[in-house]
Amino acid sequence: MVIPVHDVNPARRTPVVTYALIAANVLVFLFMPGLAGSAAGDGSLAQLCHLQAFLDHYAAVPQELIHHQLPRVVPTGDVGVGPQGAGCVVGPPGYDKSPELSVLTAMFLHGGWLHLLGNMLFLLIFGNNIEDRMGHVRFALFYVVCGYAASYGFALLNADSADPLIGASGAIAGVLGAYLVLYPKARVWVLVPFLVFLPLRLPAWLVLGFWFVLQAVYSSGEGVSAAGTVAYAAHIVGFLAGMLLAWPLKPGTPPPPEPRGLLFGRRARPRHTW
């Protein structure tokens, strides 16, 4: 797996929507109940129950999206003691939940620091150019549409799943798909783990194409021990949605600047015109 750190593709305008999305995701994460303790592995039972109740309320659930039926009992956030010992109390939901709206709220929820920071890194590197090309309003709509496509695409493939679906990965996958269509030749600085982290500058089509292939492999269950913990299928659907939505913009997209200097970690030789 390669880790992107920077692209050689300057934007013409400040990506205010991209920055706002990153800020919103970080703020929501900081205020998610019980997450700090559960992410560290030392959360109390009360924290875990509170977090579970929060996710059932605000996360997208495939079963609810497809069948539009809410569960009769959900975690209440309280802790109770029964014959099997202490556990989370369940009861009738004390709220009205819109499955369609839960897709939007789920885009701003993350399961841990690595989940959050990984998503925000990709959004920061690739989102600014897509926002620059589309404009602020169209980019915001594009981001939401890709997120909805990813969530509903995953739900259609897992219609009976009651597991909460959270994260901005589907929407950000759409940004990556758009970048591949609009800027395939842009250079991206990446870190490649090979004994140490090697800095390389690779074309975007190679970096993003490799990322997409990995998602497809992981979605099939190959190469991972627990493919069900990550919604790889949502990444694939979001990526394809981003490609399709960005395709009409390709003819009028100016090419990225031709980089000079370092290439693939080594200094490129000067070219001479004869």
mmCIF file of C-alpha atoms in Angstrom:
data_model
loop_
_atom_site.group_PDB
_atom_site.id
_atom_site.type_symbol
_atom_site.label_atom_id
_atom_site.label_comp_id
_atom_site.label_asym_id
_atom_site.label_seq_id
_atom_site.Cartn_x
_atom_site.Cartn_y
_atom_site.Cartn_z
ATOM 1 C CA MET A 1 0.000 0.000 0.000
ATOM 2 C CA VAL A 2 1.336 3.444 -0.908
ATOM 3 C CA ILE A 3 0.678 6.539 1.199
ATOM 4 C CA PRO A 4 0.108 9.754 -0.771
ATOM 5 C CA VAL A 5 1.539 12.896 0.789
ATOM 6 C CA HIS A 6 1.314 15.589 -1.910
ATOM 7 C CA ASP A 7 0.353 16.087 -5.548
ATOM 8 C CA VAL A 8 2.146 18.312 -8.067
ATOM 9 C CA ASN A 9 -1.043 20.016 -9.252
ATOM 10 C CA PRO A 10 -1.610 23.504 -7.800
ATOM 11 C CA ALA A 11 -5.179 24.794 -7.523
ATOM 12 C CA ARG A 12 -6.210 28.255 -8.695
ATOM 13 C CA ARG A 13 -8.609 29.014 -5.849
ATOM 14 C CA THR A 14 -8.818 28.279 -2.133
ATOM 15 C CA PRO A 15 -10.662 24.959 -1.576
ATOM 16 C CA VAL A 16 -13.005 26.281 1.087
ATOM 17 C CA VAL A 17 -15.450 23.362 0.807
ATOM 18 C CA THR A 18 -12.642 20.816 1.171
ATOM 19 C CA TYR A 19 -11.331 22.609 4.251
ATOM 20 C CA ALA A 20 -14.843 22.901 5.676
ATOM 21 C CA LEU A 21 -15.475 19.182 5.190
ATOM 22 C CA ILE A 22 -12.219 18.304 6.937
ATOM 23 C CA ALA A 23 -13.019 20.631 9.842
ATOM 24 C CA ALA A 24 -16.549 19.244 10.164
ATOM 25 C CA ASN A 25 -15.325 15.638 10.188
ATOM 26 C CA VAL A 26 -12.726 16.369 12.864
ATOM 27 C CA LEU A 27 -15.169 18.282 15.059
ATOM 28 C CA VAL A 28 -17.842 15.599 14.852
ATOM 29 C CA PHE A 29 -15.265 12.942 15.689
ATOM 30 C CA LEU A 30 -14.084 14.844 18.763
ATOM 31 C CA PHE A 31 -17.642 15.064 20.078
ATOM 32 C CA MET A 32 -18.684 11.464 19.364
ATOM 33 C CA PRO A 33 -19.642 9.956 22.743
ATOM 34 C CA GLY A 34 -17.465 7.219 24.181
ATOM 35 C CA LEU A 35 -15.211 7.012 21.126
ATOM 36 C CA ALA A 36 -11.928 7.990 22.763
ATOM 37 C CA GLY A 37 -12.115 5.171 25.252
ATOM 38 C CA SER A 38 -13.321 2.541 22.794
ATOM 39 C CA ALA A 39 -10.663 3.471 20.246
ATOM 40 C CA ALA A 40 -7.960 3.075 22.861
ATOM 41 C CA GLY A 41 -9.382 -0.261 23.935
ATOM 42 C CA ASP A 42 -9.932 0.786 27.562
ATOM 43 C CA GLY A 43 -13.384 2.315 27.404
ATOM 44 C CA SER A 44 -15.857 1.532 30.150
ATOM 45 C CA LEU A 45 -18.980 -0.468 29.417
ATOM 46 C CA ALA A 46 -21.056 2.689 29.861
ATOM 47 C CA GLN A 47 -18.992 4.469 27.187
ATOM 48 C CA LEU A 48 -19.330 1.567 24.797
ATOM 49 C CA CYS A 49 -23.085 1.373 25.305
ATOM 50 C CA HIS A 50 -23.421 5.115 24.769
ATOM 51 C CA LEU A 51 -21.402 4.904 21.563
ATOM 52 C CA GLN A 52 -23.436 1.971 20.277
ATOM 53 C CA ALA A 53 -26.674 3.853 20.894
ATOM 54 C CA PHE A 54 -25.258 6.929 19.136
ATOM 55 C CA LEU A 55 -24.241 4.927 16.065
ATOM 56 C CA ASP A 56 -27.584 3.153 15.821
ATOM 57 C CA HIS A 57 -29.223 6.566 15.792
ATOM 58 C CA TYR A 58 -26.979 8.419 13.330
ATOM 59 C CA ALA A 59 -25.209 5.755 11.244
ATOM 60 C CA ALA A 60 -26.581 4.339 8.014
ATOM 61 C CA VAL A 61 -27.793 0.742 8.286
ATOM 62 C CA PRO A 62 -28.202 -1.245 5.027
ATOM 63 C CA GLN A 63 -31.259 -3.067 6.329
ATOM 64 C CA GLU A 64 -32.978 0.235 7.043
ATOM 65 C CA LEU A 65 -31.966 1.818 3.731
ATOM 66 C CA ILE A 66 -33.301 -1.027 1.601
ATOM 67 C CA HIS A 67 -36.343 -2.198 3.563
ATOM 68 C CA HIS A 68 -37.092 1.171 5.197
ATOM 69 C CA GLN A 69 -37.946 -0.555 8.446
ATOM 70 C CA LEU A 70 -36.513 0.578 11.764
ATOM 71 C CA PRO A 71 -35.738 -1.992 14.466
ATOM 72 C CA ARG A 72 -38.223 -2.407 17.284
ATOM 73 C CA VAL A 73 -35.518 -2.389 19.940
ATOM 74 C CA VAL A 74 -32.206 -0.534 19.928
ATOM 75 C CA PRO A 75 -29.476 0.130 22.509
ATOM 76 C CA THR A 76 -30.600 2.861 24.873
ATOM 77 C CA GLY A 77 -27.114 3.835 26.013
ATOM 78 C CA ASP A 78 -27.722 2.527 29.519
ATOM 79 C CA VAL A 79 -26.003 -0.351 31.282
ATOM 80 C CA GLY A 80 -27.978 -3.137 32.912
ATOM 81 C CA VAL A 81 -27.241 -6.337 34.803
ATOM 82 C CA GLY A 82 -28.894 -9.591 33.783
ATOM 83 C CA PRO A 83 -28.392 -13.339 34.180
ATOM 84 C CA GLN A 84 -25.406 -13.198 31.821
ATOM 85 C CA GLY A 85 -23.837 -10.271 33.645
ATOM 86 C CA ALA A 86 -23.610 -6.578 32.807
ATOM 87 C CA GLY A 87 -24.493 -5.428 29.302
ATOM 88 C CA CYS A 88 -26.108 -2.705 27.223
ATOM 89 C CA VAL A 89 -29.818 -2.194 27.753
ATOM 90 C CA VAL A 90 -32.075 -2.341 24.693
ATOM 91 C CA GLY A 91 -35.533 -0.888 24.313
ATOM 92 C CA PRO A 92 -37.885 0.829 21.876
ATOM 93 C CA PRO A 93 -36.173 3.691 20.018
ATOM 94 C CA GLY A 94 -36.832 7.059 21.643
ATOM 95 C CA TYR A 95 -36.262 8.943 18.408
ATOM 96 C CA ASP A 96 -37.544 9.210 14.855
ATOM 97 C CA LYS A 97 -34.863 8.188 12.380
ATOM 98 C CA SER A 98 -34.865 8.915 8.664
ATOM 99 C CA PRO A 99 -32.817 6.225 6.869
ATOM 100 C CA GLU A 100 -32.229 8.585 3.955
ATOM 101 C CA LEU A 101 -30.900 11.355 6.200
ATOM 102 C CA SER A 102 -28.751 8.870 8.117
ATOM 103 C CA VAL A 103 -26.605 8.456 4.982
ATOM 104 C CA LEU A 104 -25.625 12.121 5.265
ATOM 105 C CA THR A 105 -24.926 12.037 8.997
ATOM 106 C CA ALA A 106 -22.944 8.806 8.627
ATOM 107 C CA MET A 107 -20.531 10.559 6.243
ATOM 108 C CA PHE A 108 -19.206 12.584 9.180
ATOM 109 C CA LEU A 109 -18.760 9.685 11.622
ATOM 110 C CA HIS A 110 -15.552 7.677 11.972
ATOM 111 C CA GLY A 111 -14.557 4.634 13.977
ATOM 112 C CA GLY A 112 -11.135 5.792 15.149
ATOM 113 C CA TRP A 113 -8.228 8.143 14.615
ATOM 114 C CA LEU A 114 -6.681 6.073 11.825
ATOM 115 C CA HIS A 115 -10.009 5.902 10.012
ATOM 116 C CA LEU A 116 -10.441 9.664 10.296
ATOM 117 C CA LEU A 117 -6.889 10.740 9.464
ATOM 118 C CA GLY A 118 -6.602 8.395 6.494
ATOM 119 C CA ASN A 119 -9.790 9.750 4.954
ATOM 120 C CA MET A 120 -8.882 13.366 5.598
ATOM 121 C CA LEU A 121 -5.414 12.906 4.083
ATOM 122 C CA PHE A 122 -6.870 11.684 0.792
ATOM 123 C CA LEU A 123 -9.501 14.442 0.807
ATOM 124 C CA LEU A 124 -6.877 17.123 1.445
ATOM 125 C CA ILE A 125 -4.538 15.938 -1.328
ATOM 126 C CA PHE A 126 -7.075 15.260 -4.076
ATOM 127 C CA GLY A 127 -10.132 17.293 -3.103
ATOM 128 C CA ASN A 128 -8.688 20.745 -3.768
ATOM 129 C CA ASN A 129 -8.197 20.145 -7.502
ATOM 130 C CA ILE A 130 -11.648 18.631 -7.975
ATOM 131 C CA GLU A 131 -13.214 21.559 -6.133
ATOM 132 C CA ASP A 132 -11.119 23.941 -8.230
ATOM 133 C CA ARG A 133 -12.389 22.331 -11.435
ATOM 134 C CA MET A 134 -16.042 22.022 -10.414
ATOM 135 C CA GLY A 135 -16.477 25.141 -8.300
ATOM 136 C CA HIS A 136 -17.483 25.261 -4.657
ATOM 137 C CA VAL A 137 -21.212 24.521 -4.933
ATOM 138 C CA ARG A 138 -20.965 21.809 -7.556
ATOM 139 C CA PHE A 139 -18.163 20.125 -5.635
ATOM 140 C CA ALA A 140 -20.228 20.059 -2.440
ATOM 141 C CA LEU A 141 -23.138 18.471 -4.339
ATOM 142 C CA PHE A 142 -20.768 16.054 -6.062
ATOM 143 C CA TYR A 143 -19.315 14.967 -2.710
ATOM 144 C CA VAL A 144 -22.749 14.268 -1.235
ATOM 145 C CA VAL A 145 -24.000 12.434 -4.345
ATOM 146 C CA CYS A 146 -20.947 10.164 -4.344
ATOM 147 C CA GLY A 147 -21.451 9.450 -0.649
ATOM 148 C CA TYR A 148 -25.097 8.500 -1.237
ATOM 149 C CA ALA A 149 -24.201 6.352 -4.245
ATOM 150 C CA ALA A 150 -21.565 4.517 -2.204
ATOM 151 C CA SER A 151 -23.875 3.903 0.764
ATOM 152 C CA TYR A 152 -26.846 2.724 -1.281
ATOM 153 C CA GLY A 153 -24.615 0.651 -3.531
ATOM 154 C CA PHE A 154 -23.182 -1.117 -0.498
ATOM 155 C CA ALA A 155 -26.667 -1.510 0.996
ATOM 156 C CA LEU A 156 -27.985 -3.160 -2.170
ATOM 157 C CA LEU A 157 -25.194 -5.719 -1.958
ATOM 158 C CA ASN A 158 -25.773 -6.257 1.781
ATOM 159 C CA ALA A 159 -29.501 -5.705 2.106
ATOM 160 C CA ASP A 160 -29.912 -7.795 5.252
ATOM 161 C CA SER A 161 -26.971 -6.331 7.163
ATOM 162 C CA ALA A 162 -27.758 -4.567 10.433
ATOM 163 C CA ASP A 163 -24.190 -3.342 10.961
ATOM 164 C CA PRO A 164 -23.805 0.464 11.086
ATOM 165 C CA LEU A 165 -22.116 2.006 8.055
ATOM 166 C CA ILE A 166 -20.023 5.079 8.892
ATOM 167 C CA GLY A 167 -17.236 7.142 7.363
ATOM 168 C CA ALA A 168 -16.499 9.558 4.544
ATOM 169 C CA SER A 169 -14.690 6.889 2.506
ATOM 170 C CA GLY A 170 -17.438 6.476 -0.080
ATOM 171 C CA ALA A 171 -17.644 10.191 -0.836
ATOM 172 C CA ILE A 172 -13.848 10.542 -0.884
ATOM 173 C CA ALA A 173 -13.603 7.537 -3.207
ATOM 174 C CA GLY A 174 -15.753 9.579 -5.589
ATOM 175 C CA VAL A 175 -13.187 12.382 -5.372
ATOM 176 C CA LEU A 176 -10.438 9.892 -6.248
ATOM 177 C CA GLY A 177 -12.413 8.611 -9.215
ATOM 178 C CA ALA A 178 -12.911 12.161 -10.483
ATOM 179 C CA TYR A 179 -9.209 12.898 -10.069
ATOM 180 C CA LEU A 180 -8.292 9.830 -12.104
ATOM 181 C CA VAL A 181 -10.533 11.032 -14.941
ATOM 182 C CA LEU A 182 -9.499 14.690 -14.886
ATOM 183 C CA TYR A 183 -5.818 14.535 -13.911
ATOM 184 C CA PRO A 184 -4.451 11.064 -14.749
ATOM 185 C CA LYS A 185 -0.991 12.427 -15.597
ATOM 186 C CA ALA A 186 -0.575 14.586 -12.490
ATOM 187 C CA ARG A 187 2.364 13.529 -10.355
ATOM 188 C CA VAL A 188 1.729 12.398 -6.781
ATOM 189 C CA TRP A 189 4.395 12.105 -4.095
ATOM 190 C CA VAL A 190 3.888 8.856 -2.189
ATOM 191 C CA LEU A 191 5.643 6.901 0.536
ATOM 192 C CA VAL A 192 6.209 3.255 -0.356
ATOM 193 C CA PRO A 193 6.998 0.923 2.576
ATOM 194 C CA PHE A 194 10.034 -1.151 1.588
ATOM 195 C CA LEU A 195 12.193 -1.730 4.647
ATOM 196 C CA VAL A 196 11.898 2.049 5.072
ATOM 197 C CA PHE A 197 9.429 4.502 3.570
ATOM 198 C CA LEU A 198 10.724 5.390 0.102
ATOM 199 C CA PRO A 199 9.535 8.720 -1.357
ATOM 200 C CA LEU A 200 8.502 8.333 -4.999
ATOM 201 C CA ARG A 201 6.737 10.618 -7.438
ATOM 202 C CA LEU A 202 4.272 8.575 -9.470
ATOM 203 C CA PRO A 203 1.555 9.446 -11.996
ATOM 204 C CA ALA A 204 -1.928 9.719 -10.541
ATOM 205 C CA TRP A 205 -3.286 6.980 -12.807
ATOM 206 C CA LEU A 206 -0.834 4.525 -11.239
ATOM 207 C CA VAL A 207 -1.472 5.597 -7.629
ATOM 208 C CA LEU A 208 -5.262 5.721 -7.899
ATOM 209 C CA GLY A 209 -5.500 2.738 -10.206
ATOM 210 C CA PHE A 210 -3.517 0.679 -7.703
ATOM 211 C CA TRP A 211 -5.784 1.923 -4.897
ATOM 212 C CA PHE A 212 -8.887 0.872 -6.840
ATOM 213 C CA VAL A 213 -7.482 -2.584 -7.592
ATOM 214 C CA LEU A 214 -6.742 -3.070 -3.894
ATOM 215 C CA GLN A 215 -10.329 -2.174 -3.005
ATOM 216 C CA ALA A 216 -11.617 -4.702 -5.523
ATOM 217 C CA VAL A 217 -9.310 -7.408 -4.163
ATOM 218 C CA TYR A 218 -10.223 -6.649 -0.568
ATOM 219 C CA SER A 219 -13.924 -6.530 -1.430
ATOM 220 C CA SER A 220 -13.705 -10.083 -2.735
ATOM 221 C CA GLY A 221 -12.197 -11.157 0.583
ATOM 222 C CA GLU A 222 -8.787 -11.930 -0.867
ATOM 223 C CA GLY A 223 -5.712 -10.683 0.947
ATOM 224 C CA VAL A 224 -7.492 -9.707 4.173
ATOM 225 C CA SER A 225 -8.494 -11.716 7.217
ATOM 226 C CA ALA A 226 -11.666 -9.736 7.977
ATOM 227 C CA ALA A 227 -12.962 -8.022 4.861
ATOM 228 C CA GLY A 228 -16.339 -7.449 6.491
ATOM 229 C CA THR A 229 -15.004 -4.802 8.877
ATOM 230 C CA VAL A 230 -14.433 -2.307 6.044
ATOM 231 C CA ALA A 231 -17.047 -1.452 3.397
ATOM 232 C CA TYR A 232 -14.743 -1.935 0.414
ATOM 233 C CA ALA A 233 -17.723 -2.323 -1.909
ATOM 234 C CA ALA A 234 -18.808 1.204 -0.960
ATOM 235 C CA HIS A 235 -15.372 2.476 -2.000
ATOM 236 C CA ILE A 236 -15.745 0.822 -5.400
ATOM 237 C CA VAL A 237 -19.225 2.238 -6.006
ATOM 238 C CA GLY A 238 -18.193 5.720 -4.873
ATOM 239 C CA PHE A 239 -15.089 5.636 -7.103
ATOM 240 C CA LEU A 240 -17.096 4.625 -10.182
ATOM 241 C CA ALA A 241 -19.743 7.248 -9.427
ATOM 242 C CA GLY A 242 -17.045 9.930 -9.229
ATOM 243 C CA MET A 243 -15.596 8.842 -12.560
ATOM 244 C CA LEU A 244 -18.966 9.000 -14.291
ATOM 245 C CA LEU A 245 -19.893 12.386 -12.839
ATOM 246 C CA ALA A 246 -16.511 13.910 -13.729
ATOM 247 C CA TRP A 247 -16.328 12.535 -17.271
ATOM 248 C CA PRO A 248 -18.283 15.433 -18.912
ATOM 249 C CA LEU A 249 -15.702 17.873 -17.461
ATOM 250 C CA LYS A 250 -12.701 16.106 -18.952
ATOM 251 C CA PRO A 251 -12.585 17.920 -22.358
ATOM 252 C CA GLY A 252 -12.240 21.382 -20.789
ATOM 253 C CA THR A 253 -9.843 20.431 -17.993
ATOM 254 C CA PRO A 254 -6.381 22.040 -18.323
ATOM 255 C CA PRO A 255 -3.523 19.539 -17.939
ATOM 256 C CA PRO A 256 -1.453 19.611 -14.748
ATOM 257 C CA PRO A 257 1.974 21.280 -14.937
ATOM 258 C CA GLU A 258 4.810 19.120 -16.198
ATOM 259 C CA PRO A 259 7.005 18.493 -13.162
ATOM 260 C CA ARG A 260 10.724 19.030 -13.219
ATOM 261 C CA GLY A 261 13.529 17.800 -10.992
ATOM 262 C CA LEU A 262 12.945 14.639 -9.010
ATOM 263 C CA LEU A 263 11.211 11.776 -10.764
ATOM 264 C CA PHE A 264 10.530 8.416 -9.123
ATOM 265 C CA GLY A 265 12.852 9.442 -6.277
ATOM 266 C CA ARG A 266 15.799 10.257 -8.572
ATOM 267 C CA ARG A 267 16.766 13.459 -10.310
ATOM 268 C CA ALA A 268 15.586 13.480 -13.892
ATOM 269 C CA ARG A 269 18.081 14.210 -16.623
ATOM 270 C CA PRO A 270 17.611 17.481 -18.513
ATOM 271 C CA ARG A 271 15.995 17.152 -21.912
ATOM 272 C CA HIS A 272 17.503 18.795 -24.985
ATOM 273 C CA THR A 273 15.613 19.830 -28.091
ATOM 274 C CA TRP A 274 17.360 19.310 -31.348
#
